[in-house]
Amino acid sequence: MATTIRHDRLTLPAAPLGAANPLAPLRPLDETHVVDPATVPGLPPEMARGLTRAPLTSLLPTRVLDGYERRRVPTTLPALVLENSRLRATVLPGLGGRVHSLLHKPTGRELLHRNPVFQPAGFALNGAWYSGGIEWNIGATGHSTLSCAPLHAARVPAPDGGEMLRLWEWERLRDLPFQVDLWLPEDSDFLLVGVRVRNPHLTPAPLHWWSNTAVPEEHRVLTPADTAWHFGYERRLRRVPFPHHEGADRSHPAGSHHPADYFHEPRDPAARPWIAALDRAGHGLAQTSTGELPGRKLFVWGSGPGGRRWQDWLTEPGTGGYAEIQAGLARTQLEHVALPAGSQTAWLEAYGPLHVDPGAAHGPDWNAATTATGAALDRALPGEELAAAREAWDAVADEPPLERLATGSAWGALEVRRAALDLPGTPFDDAPGPEQRPWAALLDTGALPDEAPGPDEDPGPTLVSPAWRDLLETAPPGPLTEYHLGVAQWHASDRAQAVRSWERALSGTGAAGSARWPALRALAVADTEARHPVRAAERYEEALTDALARRGTPAGEDPADEPSPLVAALVREAVSALLAADRPGAARAAYGRLHPATRDRGRFRLLEAHVLLAEGEREAAAAVFTDGFEVADLREGDEVLSETWSRLSDEPLPAAYDFRMRPAANG
């Protein structure tokens, strides 16, 4: 059959994403993929430079996605199916362009770990992420902020004259446009993926890219390397032998006890990079690429209770665990590379079935096993064939779309318009939506509108790049403009100016009739960072009072109304600040202003346990755990559950709350 692309619909039990957090993310979420700075001087110089290149100080201009819960309902998701006579690839354009399934039709084998549910969890840089399939990670160390976001998609001409599926979007943390082109040459067993990232700016940009593939955990993972850089959740990076390390064969993912990354060092850096995952019969998936994507990694959950709990948490219990095989631009996933001004980088990846004699693939001789696997890959997809496909793809990478199949965000269109960019092949020409309209007005008139655009007088996301900051600085002053200017200055590490801008937002012209909570909350964050806990607590109280007054419910949310994401977000931060200022009574009062449905959510049940502890009600706090709750947005590596339990009981941590990802001796 000829290669085709068609629309489809995929129905899964899914937890709704919920509303984005309306509070500007002035601080990054706790990100586990950070090396202990004390260990960096002992690393190779090139690696140390990559580890320290342009680390994130905030998630701006994106917003945090933490409004999801754990109740799943049957949900229909739009899908795009790319198919030839050998493979069927199912792509979810509305969820980061994830390849949800890659089916080998002649054998009926699913080549990926296909998650039977959609369950967001707190693993992305900005919160919501989900497991399974093949994901595209760009931006910074960690899972992309686009993990659960829509991408643009279109049908374009393939290098062989058939059809190709193009995905593209504007990555906002680094302001970089990228594209992912997927095609299946006729009668080919390999899905080919061309990736291009462009830096259209006048200054260099830090670049981070890793393609992550979920595979069944019982498979053996093979790659031509005898050493690896081990990174665990104790945040230490060290070189170890691979696969045999500390008495276990780490090429079998369940052979590890704790979750960990193994970044492989290739035996021959000049050879074609590849990694494969094979079952006991020698069948599985191979991933390879051209040399521009040299990094290879194995991520394992391990056999310990924390890793097993996370596995169940991310999917349906009993559906089988998974590991991840990954490919990236640097030696480790903890580094960034430099993308020069006005330049681009591109490469070609391939994903397809592989069979290796099981005696060779699973034999005790690691060198023989990887040599046999590499030879099988060379027969299935010769290196010269991959190189030729890369050259052929280069010729069509700029081809304009023939038919739009899905729509992403309008942020890229705004950036293209502001800088008059020409990005052939990836048209960013969407009309501004509600979030972009104030910024389009700033471009057109030099001024932001006077009124906040969103519900609860939410000022909306702030654009923070130097060009937008310059426009804000020259715009007529007003509460909304001063608030956004302060956010942009904060992002630029000009914190003193940010505080002055937020103070002007509260006292300048027009401030009397404007919402005060955005600037008050921003100043509370600044106070927290400056270690002024009492003043931070007072400002949080003022912000919450203002937000509720503007809703017409000064005493607290009306149970007859829908719960407010703004009130939930403000109370969550305010209670923590009030407890830090040793004001448990005020923390209790703030907590009591929540909607009853919000108080029933697991995150806020945990918050109540903290309030009870501060009030000296240890038994009541323990009862919260005994009654049971689930913190849906628990962060990867977060130990708040075990830390809180240790304050309540000398008994072992109940299994339901055990998400620990590092050895207890280091915790």
XYZ file of C-alpha atoms in Angstrom:
667
model
C 0.000 0.000 0.000
C 1.065 3.588 -0.563
C 1.984 5.616 2.499
C -1.039 7.481 3.864
C -1.858 10.010 6.574
C -5.371 10.094 7.975
C -7.336 11.518 10.857
C -8.414 9.132 13.599
C -9.809 9.274 17.114
C -8.372 7.465 20.108
C -10.557 6.798 23.147
C -8.750 6.326 26.463
C -9.548 6.641 30.157
C -8.162 10.133 30.718
C -7.811 12.604 33.569
C -8.694 16.113 32.332
C -5.781 18.558 32.343
C -7.773 21.226 34.155
C -6.994 24.928 34.124
C -3.493 26.345 34.024
C -2.209 27.922 37.220
C -2.934 31.679 36.868
C 0.041 32.752 39.015
C 3.176 33.759 37.117
C 5.878 31.096 37.703
C 8.497 33.427 39.128
C 10.441 30.457 40.477
C 11.087 27.125 38.746
C 9.343 24.065 40.064
C 11.659 21.756 41.978
C 13.590 20.215 39.089
C 15.419 16.988 39.854
C 17.636 17.041 36.781
C 20.235 19.302 38.360
C 23.727 18.211 39.367
C 24.999 19.065 42.834
C 27.237 22.112 42.105
C 29.922 20.789 44.467
C 30.525 17.854 42.106
C 30.803 19.841 38.854
C 34.533 20.794 39.142
C 35.532 17.121 38.976
C 33.768 16.508 35.646
C 35.286 16.750 32.131
C 35.536 20.451 31.105
C 33.178 20.155 28.106
C 30.561 18.440 30.247
C 30.956 21.010 33.028
C 30.387 23.831 30.523
C 27.225 22.152 29.255
C 25.934 21.616 32.775
C 26.331 25.276 33.702
C 25.183 26.834 30.404
C 22.102 29.056 30.861
C 20.244 27.215 33.635
C 16.579 28.107 34.042
C 15.747 30.597 36.786
C 12.001 30.545 36.094
C 9.462 28.933 33.780
C 8.494 32.254 32.234
C 6.859 32.921 29.859
C 4.969 29.617 30.208
C 2.458 28.776 32.908
C 2.303 25.829 35.295
C -0.136 23.013 34.558
C -1.229 21.625 37.934
C -5.026 21.597 37.683
C -5.413 17.901 36.868
C -6.569 15.166 39.221
C -6.683 11.346 39.187
C -10.309 10.704 38.207
C -10.240 9.300 34.692
C -13.195 9.216 32.313
C -13.443 7.824 28.748
C -12.124 10.602 26.525
C -11.755 10.840 22.760
C -8.430 12.276 21.634
C -7.728 13.443 18.072
C -5.026 11.351 16.424
C -3.130 11.298 13.125
C -2.206 7.909 11.662
C 0.794 7.538 9.367
C 0.783 4.135 7.682
C 2.471 2.042 5.001
C 2.373 -1.702 4.289
C 4.691 -2.446 7.232
C 4.133 0.091 10.018
C 1.309 2.099 11.551
C 2.288 5.128 13.636
C -0.387 6.864 15.739
C 0.455 10.455 16.685
C -1.349 12.712 19.196
C -0.921 16.266 17.856
C -2.849 17.777 20.766
C -0.503 16.222 23.338
C 2.976 17.285 22.305
C 2.978 15.336 19.031
C 3.586 12.128 21.017
C 3.894 8.932 18.957
C 1.409 6.928 21.008
C 1.813 3.660 19.118
C 4.142 2.124 16.523
C 2.689 -1.144 15.263
C 4.643 -3.610 13.113
C 1.849 -4.902 10.903
C 3.371 -8.177 9.578
C 3.872 -9.513 13.124
C 1.197 -7.529 14.977
C 3.814 -6.414 17.531
C 3.546 -3.085 19.313
C 7.102 -1.710 19.318
C 6.560 0.848 22.098
C 5.222 0.838 25.614
C 1.729 2.091 24.812
C 0.066 3.599 27.849
C -3.580 2.443 28.075
C -4.554 5.632 29.946
C -3.837 9.347 29.839
C -2.770 10.348 33.349
C -0.927 13.654 33.786
C 1.773 13.696 36.454
C 4.234 16.306 37.735
C 7.253 15.466 35.582
C 7.342 18.235 32.961
C 9.241 21.449 33.592
C 5.854 23.170 33.931
C 3.982 20.304 35.580
C 1.746 18.041 33.501
C 3.401 15.185 31.608
C 2.338 11.631 30.795
C 4.191 8.399 30.116
C 4.437 6.123 27.092
C 5.298 6.298 23.388
C 7.902 8.570 21.794
C 8.120 12.148 23.033
C 10.056 15.164 21.781
C 11.790 17.169 24.522
C 13.098 20.635 23.779
C 13.764 23.604 26.045
C 15.737 22.755 29.174
C 16.815 19.820 31.303
C 13.636 17.862 31.979
C 10.454 17.008 30.113
C 9.262 19.725 27.743
C 6.672 22.347 28.661
C 4.951 21.172 25.453
C 4.381 17.641 26.787
C 0.625 18.204 27.042
C 0.290 21.068 24.549
C -1.040 21.109 20.984
C 1.418 21.301 18.091
C 0.819 22.464 14.552
C 0.548 19.560 12.105
C 0.304 19.349 8.336
C 0.609 17.038 5.385
C 3.735 17.825 3.319
C 5.520 16.131 0.397
C 7.892 13.363 1.497
C 11.355 12.939 -0.029
C 10.171 9.893 -2.027
C 7.149 11.722 -3.443
C 4.697 10.326 -0.933
C 3.248 11.997 2.142
C 5.002 13.185 5.276
C 3.570 14.407 8.576
C 5.097 17.647 9.827
C 4.774 18.818 13.426
C 6.049 22.241 14.478
C 5.825 24.793 17.273
C 7.590 27.712 18.932
C 9.425 26.612 22.095
C 8.913 29.508 24.488
C 11.525 28.941 27.218
C 14.327 29.487 24.689
C 12.334 31.178 21.896
C 13.283 28.567 19.304
C 11.084 27.274 16.462
C 11.396 23.554 15.678
C 9.891 20.966 13.374
C 9.541 17.180 13.486
C 8.937 15.466 10.124
C 7.709 11.863 10.216
C 7.499 9.652 7.164
C 7.347 6.019 6.160
C 9.060 5.215 2.877
C 6.963 2.741 0.904
C 7.386 -0.833 2.232
C 9.910 0.354 4.844
C 10.133 -1.186 8.316
C 11.446 2.092 9.773
C 9.683 5.273 10.757
C 12.005 8.120 9.736
C 11.968 11.327 11.755
C 13.688 14.499 10.611
C 14.173 17.146 13.300
C 15.247 20.748 12.773
C 15.703 23.501 15.363
C 16.374 27.061 14.208
C 17.775 30.053 16.052
C 16.493 33.079 14.097
C 17.859 35.559 16.646
C 20.952 37.757 16.717
C 22.422 36.060 19.791
C 23.376 32.431 20.547
C 20.786 30.262 22.282
C 21.138 27.326 24.688
C 19.678 24.188 23.100
C 18.407 21.028 24.759
C 16.873 18.101 22.848
C 16.136 14.516 23.824
C 13.848 12.069 22.023
C 12.458 9.701 24.676
C 11.022 6.280 23.845
C 9.128 4.133 26.357
C 9.749 0.391 25.959
C 8.589 -2.628 27.994
C 10.614 -2.971 31.161
C 11.312 -6.678 30.692
C 13.327 -5.979 27.522
C 17.115 -5.875 27.563
C 18.575 -2.556 26.465
C 21.669 -2.704 24.270
C 23.932 0.024 22.936
C 27.624 -0.045 21.920
C 29.077 1.304 25.189
C 31.100 -0.139 28.053
C 30.840 2.852 30.405
C 28.097 5.279 31.313
C 27.517 8.375 33.378
C 25.171 7.434 36.207
C 22.789 10.060 37.558
C 20.448 9.252 40.432
C 18.076 11.340 42.485
C 20.839 12.159 44.938
C 21.908 14.511 42.064
C 25.423 13.179 41.617
C 26.919 12.434 38.186
C 29.624 9.760 38.056
C 31.188 7.463 35.482
C 30.462 3.747 36.028
C 31.066 0.538 34.071
C 28.140 -0.635 31.948
C 26.246 -2.890 32.025
C 27.738 -4.669 35.057
C 27.785 -2.283 37.994
C 27.612 -2.962 41.739
C 26.748 -6.615 41.257
C 23.877 -6.198 38.789
C 23.430 -6.182 35.004
C 22.002 -2.714 34.370
C 21.034 -3.507 30.784
C 18.030 -5.259 32.378
C 15.994 -2.296 33.696
C 14.558 -4.186 36.657
C 18.125 -5.011 37.771
C 18.404 -1.583 39.385
C 16.808 -0.914 42.755
C 16.387 2.865 42.545
C 15.366 5.007 39.560
C 18.411 6.198 37.635
C 19.767 7.509 34.342
C 22.628 5.843 32.473
C 24.153 8.132 29.839
C 26.243 5.891 27.631
C 29.737 6.618 26.345
C 30.071 5.045 22.884
C 33.005 2.744 22.157
C 33.511 4.497 18.835
C 32.272 8.118 18.869
C 32.555 8.240 15.078
C 30.212 5.294 14.514
C 26.488 5.604 13.895
C 24.734 5.959 17.286
C 21.992 3.488 18.175
C 20.138 1.877 21.069
C 17.772 -1.109 21.119
C 15.374 -2.870 23.489
C 14.826 -6.605 22.875
C 12.596 -9.203 24.546
C 13.691 -12.721 25.534
C 13.004 -13.964 22.001
C 15.286 -11.280 20.522
C 12.437 -9.136 19.140
C 12.048 -5.448 19.882
C 12.717 -1.885 18.819
C 15.847 -0.204 17.488
C 16.421 3.544 17.466
C 19.265 5.064 15.457
C 20.152 8.429 13.996
C 22.660 10.376 11.991
C 25.675 11.586 13.948
C 24.285 14.995 14.902
C 22.310 13.285 17.694
C 25.090 11.401 19.519
C 23.765 11.007 23.083
C 22.145 7.753 24.241
C 20.546 7.046 27.591
C 18.681 4.377 29.522
C 16.266 5.456 32.243
C 15.110 2.807 34.701
C 12.491 2.934 37.443
C 14.143 0.068 39.293
C 12.654 -2.634 41.482
C 12.378 -0.639 44.724
C 9.066 0.431 46.256
C 9.305 4.059 45.078
C 9.888 3.131 41.441
C 7.120 0.522 41.513
C 4.717 3.055 43.046
C 5.482 5.565 40.321
C 4.959 2.901 37.637
C 1.476 2.153 38.964
C 0.786 5.869 39.395
C 1.503 6.702 35.744
C -0.661 3.988 34.197
C -3.007 1.180 35.210
C -1.631 -1.276 37.778
C -0.945 -4.656 36.226
C -0.282 -3.334 32.709
C 3.487 -3.893 32.859
C 6.304 -1.518 33.643
C 8.426 0.425 31.231
C 11.903 1.867 30.795
C 13.028 4.649 28.474
C 15.647 4.614 25.755
C 16.617 8.111 24.756
C 18.679 10.039 22.225
C 20.017 13.568 22.646
C 22.317 16.317 21.463
C 24.775 16.192 24.376
C 26.565 13.460 26.284
C 24.081 13.768 29.149
C 20.540 15.073 29.479
C 21.758 17.552 32.079
C 23.633 19.697 29.538
C 22.802 22.327 26.958
C 24.675 22.907 23.715
C 25.094 26.298 22.056
C 23.102 27.104 18.913
C 24.807 30.067 17.211
C 22.863 33.136 16.168
C 21.109 32.790 12.820
C 21.901 29.090 12.550
C 20.065 25.794 12.662
C 20.767 22.183 13.569
C 19.101 19.120 12.061
C 19.340 15.332 12.109
C 17.466 12.204 11.088
C 16.228 9.483 13.432
C 14.830 6.029 12.629
C 12.587 3.735 14.680
C 11.786 0.185 13.651
C 11.586 -3.505 14.543
C 14.737 -5.524 15.104
C 15.343 -9.223 15.607
C 18.585 -10.629 16.998
C 19.342 -14.243 17.780
C 18.245 -14.459 21.445
C 21.337 -16.420 22.414
C 23.483 -13.550 21.205
C 21.266 -10.706 22.400
C 20.877 -12.101 25.912
C 24.208 -13.847 26.277
C 26.646 -13.075 29.102
C 29.227 -11.569 26.740
C 28.225 -7.899 26.519
C 30.587 -7.103 23.674
C 29.260 -10.038 21.636
C 25.639 -9.056 22.393
C 26.065 -5.463 21.274
C 28.124 -6.480 18.237
C 25.414 -8.913 17.121
C 22.717 -6.283 17.673
C 24.663 -3.666 15.739
C 25.174 -6.115 12.861
C 21.438 -6.890 12.779
C 20.671 -3.164 12.639
C 23.157 -2.697 9.803
C 21.327 -5.394 7.833
C 17.890 -3.959 8.611
C 18.827 -0.328 7.947
C 22.337 0.185 6.515
C 24.085 3.349 7.620
C 24.470 4.573 4.062
C 20.726 4.204 3.527
C 20.052 6.383 6.576
C 22.583 8.970 5.354
C 20.937 9.040 1.925
C 17.526 9.526 3.540
C 18.925 12.438 5.524
C 20.151 14.118 2.344
C 16.803 13.532 0.662
C 14.955 15.016 3.636
C 17.147 18.138 3.570
C 15.721 18.862 0.128
C 12.117 18.960 1.390
C 12.562 20.422 4.895
C 11.463 23.849 3.615
C 8.488 22.578 1.590
C 5.290 24.412 2.574
C 2.411 22.405 4.012
C -0.120 20.993 1.586
C -2.908 20.627 4.142
C -3.195 21.707 7.769
C -4.176 18.814 10.019
C -3.958 20.326 13.533
C -3.335 23.724 15.113
C -0.876 24.641 17.837
C -0.499 27.931 19.668
C -0.434 31.459 18.252
C 2.686 32.463 20.205
C 4.964 31.676 17.272
C 2.915 33.895 14.969
C 3.342 36.759 17.420
C 7.124 36.292 17.512
C 7.369 36.017 13.721
C 5.382 39.216 13.368
C 7.417 41.091 15.970
C 10.789 40.228 14.404
C 9.650 39.885 10.748
C 11.054 36.350 10.574
C 11.082 34.112 7.532
C 10.819 30.434 8.539
C 10.095 28.419 5.384
C 8.332 25.128 5.950
C 6.852 26.119 9.310
C 4.249 28.845 8.782
C 3.443 30.709 11.982
C 0.515 32.742 10.691
C -2.262 32.165 13.209
C -4.540 34.975 14.324
C -3.946 36.100 17.927
C -6.009 34.351 20.570
C -7.163 35.842 23.887
C -3.722 35.462 25.490
C -1.888 37.008 22.534
C -4.228 39.931 21.796
C -2.860 42.306 24.469
C 0.656 41.727 23.133
C -0.443 42.218 19.540
C -1.947 45.530 20.701
C 1.392 46.448 22.277
C 3.046 45.864 18.903
C 0.400 47.866 17.045
C -0.087 50.798 19.396
C 2.863 50.769 21.777
C 0.529 50.256 24.737
C -1.096 47.371 26.556
C -4.870 47.496 27.080
C -5.890 48.903 30.445
C -7.999 45.914 31.485
C -6.798 42.422 32.319
C -8.109 39.985 29.705
C -8.967 36.900 31.747
C -11.410 35.709 34.430
C -10.679 36.840 37.999
C -8.916 39.803 36.312
C -6.049 37.464 35.503
C -3.373 39.596 33.785
C -2.481 36.651 31.542
C 0.981 35.335 30.665
C 3.894 37.778 30.478
C 6.306 37.879 27.539
C 9.780 38.303 28.990
C 12.393 38.287 26.226
C 14.572 41.416 25.915
C 12.601 42.695 22.925
C 9.277 42.501 24.762
C 10.819 43.969 27.899
C 11.986 46.944 25.841
C 8.441 47.462 24.538
C 7.046 47.327 28.071
C 9.600 49.851 29.303
C 8.548 52.389 26.666
C 4.784 51.758 27.002
C 2.575 54.237 28.876
C 2.566 53.308 32.571
C -0.447 51.678 34.165
C -1.107 48.906 36.684
C -1.192 46.116 34.120
C 1.874 47.386 32.251
C 3.845 47.847 35.480
C 2.901 44.333 36.617
C 4.064 42.745 33.349
C 7.201 44.903 33.284
C 8.053 43.713 36.791
C 7.659 40.072 35.734
C 9.955 40.639 32.743
C 12.519 42.394 34.944
C 12.359 39.564 37.474
C 13.046 37.088 34.675
C 16.087 39.181 33.693
C 17.354 38.940 37.315
C 16.785 42.655 37.841
C 14.890 42.040 41.036
C 15.167 45.486 42.564
C 13.585 47.046 39.481
C 10.920 44.333 39.449
C 9.915 45.202 43.007
C 9.735 48.900 42.120
C 7.534 48.125 39.103
C 5.138 46.035 41.200
C 4.999 48.755 43.865
C 4.099 51.283 41.133
C 1.360 48.920 39.968
C -0.190 49.249 43.429
C 0.162 53.003 43.806
C 0.301 54.562 40.344
C -2.339 56.090 38.119
C -5.312 53.789 37.703
C -4.267 51.518 40.563
C -7.321 52.325 42.696
C -9.720 50.478 40.400
C -7.448 47.650 39.327
C -6.947 44.207 40.743
C -4.227 44.335 43.381
C -3.638 40.612 43.836
C -1.219 40.104 40.887
C 1.291 42.684 42.150
C 0.769 41.770 45.820
C 1.435 38.113 45.136
C 4.516 38.980 43.049
C 5.855 41.123 45.891
C 5.172 38.257 48.312
C 7.334 35.982 46.177
C 10.061 38.642 46.171
C 9.811 38.889 49.962
C 10.097 35.125 50.275
C 13.191 35.093 48.091
C 14.667 37.964 50.121
C 13.966 36.040 53.370
C 11.337 38.377 54.743
C 8.764 35.742 55.775
C 6.503 38.006 57.846
C 6.115 40.607 55.104
C 5.591 37.838 52.529
C 2.806 36.349 54.659
C 1.094 39.728 55.032
C 1.167 40.363 51.305
C -0.218 36.922 50.549
C -3.113 37.650 52.926
C -3.765 40.952 51.138
C -3.628 39.259 47.733
C -6.109 36.584 48.770
C -8.450 39.144 50.332
C -8.400 41.235 47.154
C -9.033 38.240 44.873
C -12.005 37.062 46.944
C -13.461 40.562 47.246
C -13.404 40.946 43.483
C -15.278 37.655 43.191
C -17.918 39.026 45.599
C -17.127 36.385 48.242
C -14.830 38.116 50.770
C -15.405 35.491 53.467
C -14.431 32.621 51.186
C -15.559 30.751 48.110
C -19.267 30.079 47.770
C -19.908 26.306 47.690
C -22.613 26.964 45.079
C -20.015 28.358 42.649
C -17.439 26.481 40.638
C -14.056 26.267 42.421
C -11.663 29.027 41.377
C -8.189 27.998 40.129
C -6.944 31.425 41.224
C -8.154 31.082 44.808
C -6.749 27.553 44.993
C -3.345 28.715 43.760
C -3.250 31.726 46.085
C -4.306 29.726 49.148
C -1.729 27.034 48.397
C 1.093 29.600 48.404
C -0.378 31.749 51.175
C -0.800 28.898 53.662
C 2.807 27.795 53.166
C 4.002 31.405 53.641
C 1.898 31.869 56.764
C 3.231 28.666 58.277
C 6.783 29.788 57.454
C 6.024 33.014 59.349
C 4.789 30.944 62.335
C 1.188 32.079 61.974
C -0.864 28.864 62.104
C -4.082 30.681 63.003
C -3.883 32.860 59.898
C -2.956 29.784 57.846
C -6.106 28.040 59.126
C -8.206 31.074 58.224
C -6.770 31.195 54.690
C -7.347 27.471 54.253
C -10.949 27.879 55.366
C -11.650 30.273 52.489
C -11.241 27.478 49.937
C -14.136 25.895 48.082
C -15.097 22.563 49.737
C -14.330 20.690 46.519
C -10.820 22.146 46.504
C -10.261 21.151 50.125
C -11.085 17.564 49.116
C -8.244 17.464 46.578
C -5.165 15.527 47.694
C -2.764 18.469 47.460
C -4.952 20.440 49.860
C -5.520 17.485 52.198
C -1.728 17.390 52.573
C -1.736 21.146 53.140
C -4.312 20.678 55.901
C -2.054 18.093 57.551
C 0.699 20.733 57.615
C -1.683 23.238 59.207
C -2.746 20.682 61.809
C 0.875 19.957 62.650
C 1.529 23.672 63.123
C -1.507 23.822 65.413
C -0.093 20.980 67.503
C -2.806 18.546 66.347
C -0.491 15.642 65.536
C -3.143 12.942 65.814
C -5.534 14.824 63.557
C -2.747 15.298 61.014
C -1.997 11.568 61.136
C -5.691 10.879 60.552
C -5.438 12.708 57.220
C -2.959 10.047 56.097
C -5.042 7.252 57.607
C -8.146 8.446 55.752
C -6.151 8.412 52.499
C -5.447 10.990 49.817
C -3.574 11.295 46.520
C -1.470 14.329 45.586
C -2.127 14.300 41.860
C 0.576 16.856 41.009
C 3.323 15.345 43.179
C 6.648 16.339 41.616
C 9.209 13.842 40.401
C 11.663 13.379 43.268
C 9.526 15.288 45.780
C 9.822 13.771 49.259
C 7.134 15.860 50.956
C 5.004 12.797 51.717
C 7.781 10.869 53.438
C 9.032 13.998 55.222
C 5.556 14.802 56.543
C 4.987 11.189 57.620
C 8.258 11.204 59.566
C 6.857 14.075 61.648
C 3.714 12.064 62.375
C 4.825 8.535 63.079
C 7.742 6.234 63.797
C 6.053 3.523 61.720
C 7.299 2.722 58.181
C 5.916 4.935 55.442
C 2.722 3.337 54.044
C 3.226 1.957 50.546
C 0.550 4.228 49.082
C 2.695 7.274 49.951
C 6.094 5.841 49.046
C 7.337 7.702 45.965
C 10.951 7.939 47.138
C 13.444 7.791 44.277
C 16.803 7.763 46.057
C 18.547 5.642 48.694
C 17.345 6.369 52.208
C 20.971 6.734 53.386
C 21.228 9.873 51.222
C 17.827 11.210 52.114
